[in-house]
Amino acid sequence: MNATNTESSQSSDSPRKGRPKAARRRLFLLGAVVVVALITMGMTALLVNILERQQEARDVAFQSTPLDENSYDPAVWGQNYPEHYAMWQATTEMVPTEHGGSRPVQVTMANGQTRTATESRIEKDPRLVTMWIGYPFSVDYREARGHAYMLEDQRLTRRVTEFKQPGTCLNCHASTVKIMRELGNGDMNAGFAAMNKMPYDEATKLAEHPVACIDCHDPKTNQLRVTRPAFQNGMQRLKQHEGVSNYDVNKDASPQEMRTFVCAQCHVEYYFKGDTKELTFPWGQGLKVENIMADSTDHVDWVYPTTGTKMLKAQHPEFDLSQQGVHASAGVSCADCHMPYKREGAVKLTDHHIRSPLLMVNNSCQTCHSASEEEMKGRVKTIQDRFIHTRDVSMDSLMDLIADLEAAQTNGTPPERIAIARSYHRKASFLNDYLYSENSYGFHAPGESNRIFADAIDAARKGQMALQGKVTEPAEQNGPDQSGAAPSPKANAPGATQQPTQPATQSPNTSATTASAPPSPAATP
């Protein structure tokens, strides 16, 4: 009886013991199915995303309006690329940043009419007038503003309305592809040479638009391209110096490099060479400032009227300086920060509202940096505040050298000492000018900027010591022979107490041996 009950009990317990195992197996299989499904969904989403990005990279454009090499009006391009055109039109906005940007002010012109412009930098820092006495920048130099204004602002600056300028100035302020093709009968290089030689007031009549779509994009494919012969020539010289022969920027540059090179067609250091006024990028010995000075050693922009120094003027070397910075060394392009990608619906576009990254930190900075917007802006402010402090020290040292060099003209200082001091005046002025004219307030290359200011301070100190006979060798980048007679009175210099009423005719490239007359006002507008 007991055995029978035990067997019955054991047989009735067996199904109960088997049920949990079966349930666990079913749950395991169900979980595995769910995991596989999730992985499949994730892989599918990733594949779709990759395919979308590849499609976006092709940048397929369905042109409703045919474009060709004569399509220089950006509004026509806007019929095919309305989002890009609307962003480009937004460059008319005037927005200040901590140390840069643009604030609208009303300016009264010579004809009595007023126009909207930006703040005067020479009014904010009168040391600039002293640095550039005898040169048109001492008369008018303002904060930069959006690309849409570049042609208007060039035409209306006093550097153009009161001084003779060459057509070369048009290269970076107007849409010139069509102009150069027509002047050269289809040959861009011939048209470039012809435009350079023209007087500015004649050349500007040929321009209808500021730099626009056709100047950076192929009208058939919309691919980036370089259209300025000066940049093509400058890059050939630079690459030749680096050991690369027959470099063709439009064939040999990578797509990422082109996102910098199209900007570097204009945002560079340059000068007007010889009687032909050929726009020249001085990169034959490299991109550092000392290389640029060495490559410009025979060039004279003007003669400083109160010291007799044969001077070299800097322009806006954003490309040159930025190539010495950490972002360029990491492969970051100009467009990555100033024209970052943005979303318009399902489409990724390059933002053509070209402006300071500080106005779009999320798209410009935080694609790489994990810091908050407040912290990113704080980092930039720290760099720029330190730059301004060092700049002020360096500029003050230049002012001291100029004052001592002016005094040396009449206090019996030996001419050979004055000649050596002039070579340091040229160097110290150019180094300060190089960084003052570069528009990032040191951010593009903070360490390099401090190095350049240190060299500028040293050059000013050595110039003063040369007047005392304690430095007997000229500056390394000493330029042309600095010996000559005493200069003209300070009152005759443009930008000093007496403003010019008629433009002078001396070529800015002439290595004059005296400064008995006001220097040539022919200069970059």
Short mmCIF file of C-alpha atoms in Angstrom, two decimals:
data_model
loop_
_atom_site.label_atom_id
_atom_site.label_comp_id
_atom_site.label_asym_id
_atom_site.label_seq_id
_atom_site.Cartn_x
_atom_site.Cartn_y
_atom_site.Cartn_z
CA MET A 1 0.00 0.00 0.00
CA ASN A 2 2.72 2.40 0.90
CA ALA A 3 4.78 1.51 -2.17
CA THR A 4 1.82 2.12 -4.43
CA ASN A 5 1.18 5.51 -2.87
CA THR A 6 4.85 6.48 -3.27
CA GLU A 7 4.93 5.55 -6.95
CA SER A 8 1.69 7.45 -7.52
CA SER A 9 3.13 10.51 -5.79
CA GLN A 10 6.35 10.43 -7.82
CA SER A 11 4.51 10.13 -11.14
CA SER A 12 2.25 13.03 -10.30
CA ASP A 13 5.27 15.30 -9.39
CA SER A 14 7.19 14.75 -12.68
CA PRO A 15 5.10 17.07 -14.91
CA ARG A 16 5.40 19.85 -12.32
CA LYS A 17 9.19 19.62 -12.31
CA GLY A 18 9.35 19.71 -16.14
CA ARG A 19 7.15 22.78 -16.60
CA PRO A 20 9.65 25.46 -15.33
CA LYS A 21 12.40 24.15 -17.61
CA ALA A 22 10.15 24.30 -20.65
CA ALA A 23 9.02 27.83 -19.75
CA ARG A 24 12.60 28.96 -19.38
CA ARG A 25 13.46 27.51 -22.78
CA ARG A 26 10.54 29.33 -24.36
CA LEU A 27 11.56 32.63 -22.69
CA PHE A 28 15.16 32.17 -23.82
CA LEU A 29 14.10 31.55 -27.41
CA LEU A 30 11.75 34.53 -27.31
CA GLY A 31 14.51 36.75 -25.91
CA ALA A 32 16.92 35.56 -28.58
CA VAL A 33 14.37 36.37 -31.27
CA VAL A 34 13.89 39.87 -29.81
CA VAL A 35 17.65 40.50 -29.60
CA VAL A 36 18.18 39.33 -33.18
CA ALA A 37 15.30 41.51 -34.31
CA LEU A 38 16.77 44.55 -32.53
CA ILE A 39 20.21 43.92 -34.00
CA THR A 40 18.67 43.52 -37.44
CA MET A 41 16.74 46.73 -37.05
CA GLY A 42 19.87 48.56 -35.88
CA MET A 43 21.95 47.25 -38.75
CA THR A 44 19.21 48.17 -41.20
CA ALA A 45 18.98 51.70 -39.77
CA LEU A 46 22.76 52.06 -39.96
CA LEU A 47 22.81 50.86 -43.57
CA VAL A 48 20.00 53.25 -44.51
CA ASN A 49 21.88 56.12 -42.81
CA ILE A 50 25.08 55.28 -44.66
CA LEU A 51 23.22 55.14 -47.97
CA GLU A 52 21.60 58.50 -47.20
CA ARG A 53 24.98 60.08 -46.44
CA GLN A 54 26.47 58.62 -49.63
CA GLN A 55 23.57 60.04 -51.60
CA GLU A 56 24.00 63.43 -49.94
CA ALA A 57 27.72 63.33 -50.73
CA ARG A 58 26.91 63.00 -54.41
CA ASP A 59 25.10 66.37 -54.14
CA VAL A 60 22.88 65.58 -57.08
CA ALA A 61 21.34 68.79 -58.39
CA PHE A 62 18.34 68.90 -60.64
CA GLN A 63 18.82 72.22 -62.41
CA SER A 64 15.62 73.94 -63.40
CA THR A 65 17.67 76.79 -64.86
CA PRO A 66 20.70 76.00 -67.08
CA LEU A 67 23.98 77.40 -65.74
CA ASP A 68 27.22 78.12 -67.62
CA GLU A 69 30.37 80.22 -67.31
CA ASN A 70 28.35 83.38 -67.95
CA SER A 71 25.97 82.73 -65.04
CA TYR A 72 27.58 85.25 -62.72
CA ASP A 73 24.35 86.48 -61.08
CA PRO A 74 23.86 84.57 -57.79
CA ALA A 75 20.09 85.02 -58.09
CA VAL A 76 20.12 82.80 -61.19
CA TRP A 77 21.98 80.11 -59.25
CA GLY A 78 19.40 80.60 -56.53
CA GLN A 79 16.70 79.23 -58.82
CA ASN A 80 18.48 75.86 -58.63
CA TYR A 81 19.82 76.19 -55.09
CA PRO A 82 17.25 78.30 -53.22
CA GLU A 83 18.38 77.25 -49.72
CA HIS A 84 22.03 78.13 -50.41
CA TYR A 85 21.08 81.43 -52.00
CA ALA A 86 18.89 82.40 -49.05
CA MET A 87 21.78 81.67 -46.69
CA TRP A 88 24.19 83.74 -48.83
CA GLN A 89 21.72 86.64 -48.79
CA ALA A 90 21.82 86.49 -44.98
CA THR A 91 25.42 87.75 -45.10
CA THR A 92 23.83 91.21 -45.18
CA GLU A 93 23.17 90.80 -41.45
CA MET A 94 25.46 92.81 -39.18
CA VAL A 95 26.08 91.07 -35.85
CA PRO A 96 28.90 91.83 -33.38
CA THR A 97 30.92 89.29 -31.42
CA GLU A 98 33.05 89.86 -28.31
CA HIS A 99 35.98 91.34 -30.22
CA GLY A 100 34.88 91.26 -33.86
CA GLY A 101 31.82 91.03 -36.02
CA SER A 102 30.18 94.18 -37.31
CA ARG A 103 28.14 96.96 -35.77
CA PRO A 104 26.28 99.33 -38.12
CA VAL A 105 27.20 103.01 -37.99
CA GLN A 106 26.24 105.95 -40.20
CA VAL A 107 29.09 107.46 -42.20
CA THR A 108 28.99 110.79 -44.04
CA MET A 109 30.69 110.60 -47.43
CA ALA A 110 32.51 113.38 -49.30
CA ASN A 111 29.36 114.23 -51.29
CA GLY A 112 27.43 114.84 -48.06
CA GLN A 113 25.35 111.69 -48.31
CA THR A 114 25.32 109.13 -45.51
CA ARG A 115 25.62 105.38 -45.74
CA THR A 116 25.64 102.45 -43.37
CA ALA A 117 29.11 101.07 -42.70
CA THR A 118 31.05 99.54 -39.82
CA GLU A 119 33.08 101.08 -37.02
CA SER A 120 36.37 102.74 -37.85
CA ARG A 121 39.33 100.79 -36.53
CA ILE A 122 41.66 103.78 -36.83
CA GLU A 123 39.33 105.80 -34.62
CA LYS A 124 39.27 103.03 -32.03
CA ASP A 125 43.06 102.66 -32.14
CA PRO A 126 44.88 105.82 -33.34
CA ARG A 127 48.19 103.92 -33.25
CA LEU A 128 47.11 102.50 -36.61
CA VAL A 129 47.28 105.99 -38.12
CA THR A 130 50.84 106.30 -36.86
CA MET A 131 51.76 102.85 -38.16
CA TRP A 132 50.42 103.65 -41.64
CA ILE A 133 51.18 107.37 -42.05
CA GLY A 134 51.66 108.00 -45.74
CA TYR A 135 49.48 105.07 -46.79
CA PRO A 136 45.73 105.15 -47.58
CA PHE A 137 44.88 102.81 -44.70
CA SER A 138 45.77 105.67 -42.37
CA VAL A 139 42.77 107.54 -43.80
CA ASP A 140 40.09 104.83 -43.76
CA TYR A 141 40.11 101.34 -42.24
CA ARG A 142 36.94 99.73 -40.89
CA GLU A 143 35.75 96.51 -39.34
CA ALA A 144 34.90 93.81 -41.86
CA ARG A 145 31.32 92.81 -42.57
CA GLY A 146 29.40 90.21 -44.60
CA HIS A 147 30.35 89.02 -48.08
CA ALA A 148 27.32 90.68 -49.65
CA TYR A 149 28.89 94.10 -48.92
CA MET A 150 32.40 93.49 -50.24
CA LEU A 151 32.01 95.29 -53.57
CA GLU A 152 29.99 98.19 -52.18
CA ASP A 153 32.42 98.76 -49.32
CA GLN A 154 35.42 98.71 -51.64
CA ARG A 155 33.89 101.21 -54.02
CA LEU A 156 32.99 103.61 -51.23
CA THR A 157 36.05 103.46 -48.99
CA ARG A 158 38.11 106.63 -48.96
CA ARG A 159 41.09 104.49 -49.93
CA VAL A 160 39.43 104.26 -53.36
CA THR A 161 37.52 107.53 -53.65
CA GLU A 162 40.52 109.69 -52.69
CA PHE A 163 43.42 107.65 -54.12
CA LYS A 164 44.26 106.03 -57.42
CA GLN A 165 44.01 102.24 -57.29
CA PRO A 166 44.66 99.49 -59.85
CA GLY A 167 42.09 97.03 -61.17
CA THR A 168 43.93 94.35 -59.21
CA CYS A 169 41.81 95.29 -56.20
CA LEU A 170 38.77 93.82 -57.93
CA ASN A 171 40.15 90.25 -57.65
CA CYS A 172 38.83 89.72 -54.13
CA HIS A 173 35.83 92.02 -54.05
CA ALA A 174 33.86 91.16 -57.17
CA SER A 175 32.67 88.22 -59.21
CA THR A 176 35.42 88.29 -61.83
CA VAL A 177 35.16 84.98 -63.72
CA LYS A 178 33.13 86.48 -66.55
CA ILE A 179 35.20 89.69 -66.50
CA MET A 180 38.51 87.83 -66.88
CA ARG A 181 37.15 85.55 -69.60
CA GLU A 182 35.89 88.51 -71.64
CA LEU A 183 39.03 90.62 -71.15
CA GLY A 184 41.19 87.63 -72.15
CA ASN A 185 38.97 86.45 -75.03
CA GLY A 186 38.42 83.18 -73.20
CA ASP A 187 41.88 83.04 -71.60
CA MET A 188 41.49 83.55 -67.84
CA ASN A 189 45.19 84.27 -67.29
CA ALA A 190 45.25 86.90 -70.02
CA GLY A 191 42.09 88.46 -68.62
CA PHE A 192 43.60 88.44 -65.12
CA ALA A 193 46.66 90.33 -66.40
CA ALA A 194 44.51 92.82 -68.31
CA MET A 195 42.26 93.53 -65.32
CA ASN A 196 45.24 94.09 -63.02
CA LYS A 197 46.63 96.81 -65.30
CA MET A 198 43.38 98.72 -65.59
CA PRO A 199 42.64 101.71 -63.35
CA TYR A 200 40.21 100.63 -60.65
CA ASP A 201 37.57 103.19 -61.60
CA GLU A 202 37.42 101.57 -65.06
CA ALA A 203 37.66 97.95 -63.95
CA THR A 204 34.92 98.26 -61.36
CA LYS A 205 32.44 99.30 -64.06
CA LEU A 206 32.73 95.75 -65.42
CA ALA A 207 31.64 94.23 -62.10
CA GLU A 208 27.99 93.72 -61.24
CA HIS A 209 28.17 91.44 -58.20
CA PRO A 210 30.40 90.70 -55.24
CA VAL A 211 32.16 87.33 -55.08
CA ALA A 212 29.38 84.81 -55.66
CA CYS A 213 28.56 81.22 -56.64
CA ILE A 214 30.48 81.01 -59.92
CA ASP A 215 33.71 82.16 -58.28
CA CYS A 216 33.89 78.97 -56.17
CA HIS A 217 31.66 76.43 -57.96
CA ASP A 218 31.65 74.75 -61.37
CA PRO A 219 28.31 75.74 -62.96
CA LYS A 220 27.85 72.30 -64.52
CA THR A 221 28.72 70.05 -61.57
CA ASN A 222 28.53 72.46 -58.61
CA GLN A 223 31.89 71.08 -57.45
CA LEU A 224 34.31 73.41 -55.70
CA ARG A 225 36.97 74.99 -57.88
CA VAL A 226 39.63 77.69 -57.74
CA THR A 227 39.08 80.46 -60.30
CA ARG A 228 41.72 83.01 -59.24
CA PRO A 229 45.03 82.77 -61.16
CA ALA A 230 46.90 84.43 -58.28
CA PHE A 231 46.07 81.55 -55.94
CA GLN A 232 46.87 78.95 -58.59
CA ASN A 233 50.25 80.59 -59.16
CA GLY A 234 50.91 81.00 -55.44
CA MET A 235 50.16 77.34 -54.72
CA GLN A 236 52.40 76.24 -57.58
CA ARG A 237 55.28 78.23 -56.08
CA LEU A 238 54.55 76.89 -52.58
CA LYS A 239 54.38 73.27 -53.74
CA GLN A 240 57.52 73.71 -55.82
CA HIS A 241 59.27 74.90 -52.66
CA GLU A 242 57.98 71.75 -50.94
CA GLY A 243 59.31 69.55 -53.75
CA VAL A 244 56.09 69.04 -55.75
CA SER A 245 56.33 70.04 -59.41
CA ASN A 246 53.53 71.12 -61.75
CA TYR A 247 50.93 71.30 -58.98
CA ASP A 248 47.41 71.99 -60.28
CA VAL A 249 45.13 72.92 -57.40
CA ASN A 250 41.95 72.00 -59.29
CA LYS A 251 43.27 68.53 -60.10
CA ASP A 252 45.56 67.66 -57.21
CA ALA A 253 43.80 69.06 -54.12
CA SER A 254 41.53 66.82 -52.06
CA PRO A 255 37.84 67.71 -51.52
CA GLN A 256 38.63 68.66 -47.91
CA GLU A 257 41.51 70.88 -49.00
CA MET A 258 39.22 72.60 -51.48
CA ARG A 259 36.97 73.59 -48.57
CA THR A 260 39.88 75.80 -47.51
CA PHE A 261 41.41 76.70 -50.86
CA VAL A 262 38.32 78.42 -52.27
CA CYS A 263 38.45 80.75 -49.26
CA ALA A 264 42.21 81.24 -49.57
CA GLN A 265 41.75 82.77 -53.02
CA CYS A 266 41.19 86.03 -51.12
CA HIS A 267 41.83 85.65 -47.38
CA VAL A 268 45.61 85.78 -47.74
CA GLU A 269 48.69 87.99 -47.65
CA TYR A 270 49.59 89.46 -51.05
CA TYR A 271 51.08 92.43 -52.88
CA PHE A 272 50.86 94.08 -56.31
CA LYS A 273 53.97 93.27 -58.30
CA GLY A 274 55.76 95.81 -60.47
CA ASP A 275 54.26 98.06 -63.10
CA THR A 276 51.80 95.35 -64.19
CA LYS A 277 50.28 95.36 -60.67
CA GLU A 278 50.06 91.56 -60.82
CA LEU A 279 48.36 90.15 -57.73
CA THR A 280 51.11 88.08 -56.10
CA PHE A 281 50.96 85.65 -53.18
CA PRO A 282 54.47 85.61 -51.63
CA TRP A 283 54.67 81.88 -50.87
CA GLY A 284 57.78 80.91 -52.80
CA GLN A 285 59.66 80.19 -49.56
CA GLY A 286 56.81 78.94 -47.36
CA LEU A 287 53.74 80.18 -45.48
CA LYS A 288 55.28 81.46 -42.24
CA VAL A 289 55.54 85.21 -41.82
CA GLU A 290 59.34 85.23 -42.09
CA ASN A 291 59.04 83.25 -45.35
CA ILE A 292 56.57 85.81 -46.66
CA MET A 293 58.85 88.72 -45.74
CA ALA A 294 61.81 87.03 -47.40
CA ASP A 295 59.75 86.45 -50.56
CA SER A 296 58.76 90.14 -50.56
CA THR A 297 62.24 91.48 -49.85
CA ASP A 298 62.42 93.82 -52.88
CA HIS A 299 58.86 95.06 -52.65
CA VAL A 300 58.09 98.56 -51.34
CA ASP A 301 54.48 99.54 -50.68
CA TRP A 302 55.27 103.08 -49.58
CA VAL A 303 57.94 105.24 -47.99
CA TYR A 304 57.20 106.30 -44.44
CA PRO A 305 57.21 110.09 -44.70
CA THR A 306 58.75 110.98 -41.34
CA THR A 307 61.44 108.31 -41.10
CA GLY A 308 62.27 107.53 -44.74
CA THR A 309 61.68 103.80 -44.21
CA LYS A 310 60.70 101.75 -47.26
CA MET A 311 57.70 99.90 -45.91
CA LEU A 312 55.83 96.66 -46.51
CA LYS A 313 52.06 96.55 -45.90
CA ALA A 314 50.27 93.42 -44.69
CA GLN A 315 46.79 92.53 -45.88
CA HIS A 316 44.44 89.90 -44.36
CA PRO A 317 46.45 86.66 -43.99
CA GLU A 318 43.80 84.39 -42.49
CA PHE A 319 44.88 81.39 -44.60
CA ASP A 320 48.59 81.95 -44.05
CA LEU A 321 48.28 82.24 -40.26
CA SER A 322 45.65 79.54 -39.79
CA GLN A 323 47.94 77.00 -41.46
CA GLN A 324 50.24 77.37 -38.44
CA GLY A 325 47.45 76.47 -36.00
CA VAL A 326 46.15 73.29 -34.39
CA HIS A 327 42.90 73.18 -36.37
CA ALA A 328 44.65 73.16 -39.75
CA SER A 329 47.12 70.53 -38.55
CA ALA A 330 44.13 68.36 -37.60
CA GLY A 331 42.70 68.68 -41.11
CA VAL A 332 39.95 71.15 -40.22
CA SER A 333 39.00 73.38 -43.15
CA CYS A 334 37.79 76.98 -43.22
CA ALA A 335 34.30 75.79 -44.19
CA ASP A 336 34.11 73.32 -41.29
CA CYS A 337 34.00 76.27 -38.88
CA HIS A 338 32.70 79.21 -40.91
CA MET A 339 30.33 77.29 -43.23
CA PRO A 340 29.44 74.14 -41.25
CA TYR A 341 26.96 71.53 -42.38
CA LYS A 342 23.37 72.05 -41.32
CA ARG A 343 20.05 70.27 -41.81
CA GLU A 344 17.19 71.62 -43.88
CA GLY A 345 14.53 68.96 -43.55
CA ALA A 346 16.07 65.67 -44.69
CA VAL A 347 18.89 67.33 -46.62
CA LYS A 348 22.35 68.21 -45.33
CA LEU A 349 23.63 71.56 -46.67
CA THR A 350 26.76 73.64 -46.31
CA ASP A 351 25.77 76.84 -44.50
CA HIS A 352 26.47 79.73 -46.89
CA HIS A 353 25.69 82.31 -44.23
CA ILE A 354 29.45 82.78 -43.88
CA ARG A 355 30.20 84.16 -40.41
CA SER A 356 31.98 83.77 -37.10
CA PRO A 357 31.77 80.31 -35.50
CA LEU A 358 30.91 82.12 -32.25
CA LEU A 359 27.47 82.78 -33.74
CA MET A 360 26.83 79.05 -34.36
CA VAL A 361 28.84 77.14 -31.76
CA ASN A 362 26.60 74.07 -31.92
CA ASN A 363 27.28 73.40 -35.61
CA SER A 364 30.80 74.80 -35.79
CA CYS A 365 32.49 73.74 -32.55
CA GLN A 366 30.44 71.08 -30.84
CA THR A 367 30.64 68.63 -33.72
CA CYS A 368 34.17 67.95 -32.39
CA HIS A 369 34.26 69.46 -28.89
CA SER A 370 32.12 68.08 -26.06
CA ALA A 371 32.35 71.23 -23.94
CA SER A 372 29.31 73.45 -23.44
CA GLU A 373 28.68 76.50 -25.60
CA GLU A 374 29.49 78.77 -22.67
CA GLU A 375 32.82 77.04 -22.12
CA MET A 376 33.72 77.14 -25.84
CA LYS A 377 33.04 80.87 -26.01
CA GLY A 378 35.07 81.35 -22.84
CA ARG A 379 38.06 79.57 -24.37
CA VAL A 380 37.92 81.83 -27.42
CA LYS A 381 37.61 84.96 -25.27
CA THR A 382 40.65 83.96 -23.23
CA ILE A 383 42.75 83.48 -26.37
CA GLN A 384 41.59 86.77 -27.86
CA ASP A 385 42.00 88.75 -24.63
CA ARG A 386 45.60 87.53 -24.34
CA PHE A 387 46.18 88.37 -28.00
CA ILE A 388 44.96 91.94 -27.48
CA HIS A 389 47.15 92.39 -24.42
CA THR A 390 50.27 91.21 -26.28
CA ARG A 391 49.32 93.24 -29.34
CA ASP A 392 49.08 96.40 -27.25
CA VAL A 393 52.55 95.83 -25.80
CA SER A 394 53.96 95.22 -29.27
CA MET A 395 52.22 98.21 -30.85
CA ASP A 396 53.47 100.49 -28.07
CA SER A 397 57.02 99.33 -28.73
CA LEU A 398 56.58 100.15 -32.42
CA MET A 399 55.31 103.64 -31.53
CA ASP A 400 58.44 104.19 -29.43
CA LEU A 401 60.72 103.14 -32.30
CA ILE A 402 58.95 105.45 -34.74
CA ALA A 403 59.26 108.39 -32.32
CA ASP A 404 62.99 107.73 -31.82
CA LEU A 405 63.55 107.29 -35.56
CA GLU A 406 61.75 110.56 -36.28
CA ALA A 407 63.92 112.35 -33.73
CA ALA A 408 67.05 110.83 -35.25
CA GLN A 409 66.43 112.70 -38.49
CA THR A 410 67.46 116.00 -36.87
CA ASN A 411 69.50 115.17 -33.76
CA GLY A 412 72.74 114.26 -35.46
CA THR A 413 72.35 110.47 -35.47
CA PRO A 414 74.75 109.02 -38.09
CA PRO A 415 73.02 108.02 -41.37
CA GLU A 416 74.35 104.46 -41.20
CA ARG A 417 72.63 103.96 -37.84
CA ILE A 418 69.38 105.38 -39.24
CA ALA A 419 69.55 102.98 -42.20
CA ILE A 420 69.87 99.97 -39.87
CA ALA A 421 67.06 101.24 -37.63
CA ARG A 422 64.83 101.62 -40.70
CA SER A 423 65.25 97.93 -41.51
CA TYR A 424 63.91 97.10 -38.04
CA HIS A 425 61.12 99.64 -38.47
CA ARG A 426 60.02 97.85 -41.65
CA LYS A 427 60.13 94.48 -39.90
CA ALA A 428 58.41 95.51 -36.66
CA SER A 429 55.68 97.34 -38.56
CA PHE A 430 54.96 94.46 -40.92
CA LEU A 431 54.79 91.89 -38.10
CA ASN A 432 52.35 94.02 -36.12
CA ASP A 433 50.37 94.83 -39.25
CA TYR A 434 50.27 91.13 -40.21
CA LEU A 435 48.48 90.21 -37.00
CA TYR A 436 46.35 93.36 -36.77
CA SER A 437 45.05 92.82 -40.31
CA GLU A 438 44.33 89.11 -39.71
CA ASN A 439 40.75 88.93 -38.53
CA SER A 440 40.72 86.15 -35.91
CA TYR A 441 42.34 88.12 -33.06
CA GLY A 442 44.89 85.36 -32.73
CA PHE A 443 42.46 82.44 -32.57
CA HIS A 444 43.58 80.82 -35.83
CA ALA A 445 47.05 80.20 -34.37
CA PRO A 446 47.50 81.49 -30.80
CA GLY A 447 51.03 80.19 -30.29
CA GLU A 448 52.24 81.46 -33.65
CA SER A 449 50.66 84.85 -32.99
CA ASN A 450 52.54 85.20 -29.72
CA ARG A 451 55.78 84.19 -31.45
CA ILE A 452 55.26 86.86 -34.11
CA PHE A 453 54.51 89.53 -31.51
CA ALA A 454 57.68 88.54 -29.64
CA ASP A 455 59.67 89.03 -32.84
CA ALA A 456 57.95 92.38 -33.44
CA ILE A 457 58.82 93.62 -29.96
CA ASP A 458 62.39 92.42 -30.45
CA ALA A 459 62.63 94.21 -33.81
CA ALA A 460 61.42 97.48 -32.28
CA ARG A 461 63.94 97.15 -29.44
CA LYS A 462 66.78 96.43 -31.85
CA GLY A 463 65.77 99.40 -33.98
CA GLN A 464 66.13 101.67 -30.96
CA MET A 465 69.47 100.06 -30.08
CA ALA A 466 70.65 100.57 -33.68
CA LEU A 467 70.13 104.32 -33.29
CA GLN A 468 72.42 104.14 -30.26
CA GLY A 469 75.03 102.17 -32.19
CA LYS A 470 74.48 99.03 -30.10
CA VAL A 471 73.08 96.97 -33.01
CA THR A 472 75.21 97.14 -36.14
CA GLU A 473 73.55 94.59 -38.43
CA PRO A 474 70.21 95.14 -40.21
CA ALA A 475 67.13 92.98 -39.69
CA GLU A 476 67.22 89.51 -41.24
CA GLN A 477 64.38 90.38 -43.61
CA ASN A 478 65.84 93.80 -44.28
CA GLY A 479 64.20 94.45 -47.63
CA PRO A 480 65.62 97.12 -49.90
CA ASP A 481 68.51 99.47 -49.18
CA GLN A 482 67.27 101.79 -46.41
CA SER A 483 69.88 104.52 -46.83
CA GLY A 484 68.76 107.91 -48.09
CA ALA A 485 68.09 111.52 -47.30
CA ALA A 486 65.86 112.85 -44.55
CA PRO A 487 62.10 112.50 -45.16
CA SER A 488 59.49 115.16 -45.71
CA PRO A 489 57.67 116.87 -42.84
CA LYS A 490 55.03 114.88 -41.02
CA ALA A 491 52.30 117.35 -41.95
CA ASN A 492 52.56 116.33 -45.61
CA ALA A 493 51.73 112.69 -44.93
CA PRO A 494 48.29 111.26 -45.67
CA GLY A 495 46.71 110.35 -42.37
CA ALA A 496 48.66 112.98 -40.46
CA THR A 497 47.53 116.56 -39.82
CA GLN A 498 47.14 117.39 -43.50
CA GLN A 499 45.04 115.12 -45.72
CA PRO A 500 45.94 114.68 -49.43
CA THR A 501 43.83 116.51 -51.97
CA GLN A 502 45.41 114.95 -55.05
CA PRO A 503 46.75 111.42 -55.39
CA ALA A 504 50.47 111.08 -55.92
CA THR A 505 51.83 109.22 -58.91
CA GLN A 506 54.91 107.38 -57.57
CA SER A 507 54.61 103.62 -57.99
CA PRO A 508 54.25 101.77 -54.66
CA ASN A 509 56.81 99.28 -55.96
CA THR A 510 59.54 101.86 -56.57
CA SER A 511 62.50 101.55 -54.24
CA ALA A 512 62.97 105.28 -53.84
CA THR A 513 66.08 106.49 -52.06
CA THR A 514 64.41 109.49 -50.49
CA ALA A 515 61.07 110.44 -49.04
CA SER A 516 61.08 114.10 -49.97
CA ALA A 517 57.49 113.88 -51.21
CA PRO A 518 54.36 112.18 -49.88
CA PRO A 519 54.45 108.48 -50.73
CA SER A 520 52.34 106.84 -53.35
CA PRO A 521 48.74 106.28 -52.31
CA ALA A 522 48.37 103.43 -54.79
CA ALA A 523 47.61 100.58 -52.46
CA THR A 524 45.29 97.71 -51.78
CA PRO A 525 41.78 99.00 -51.14
#
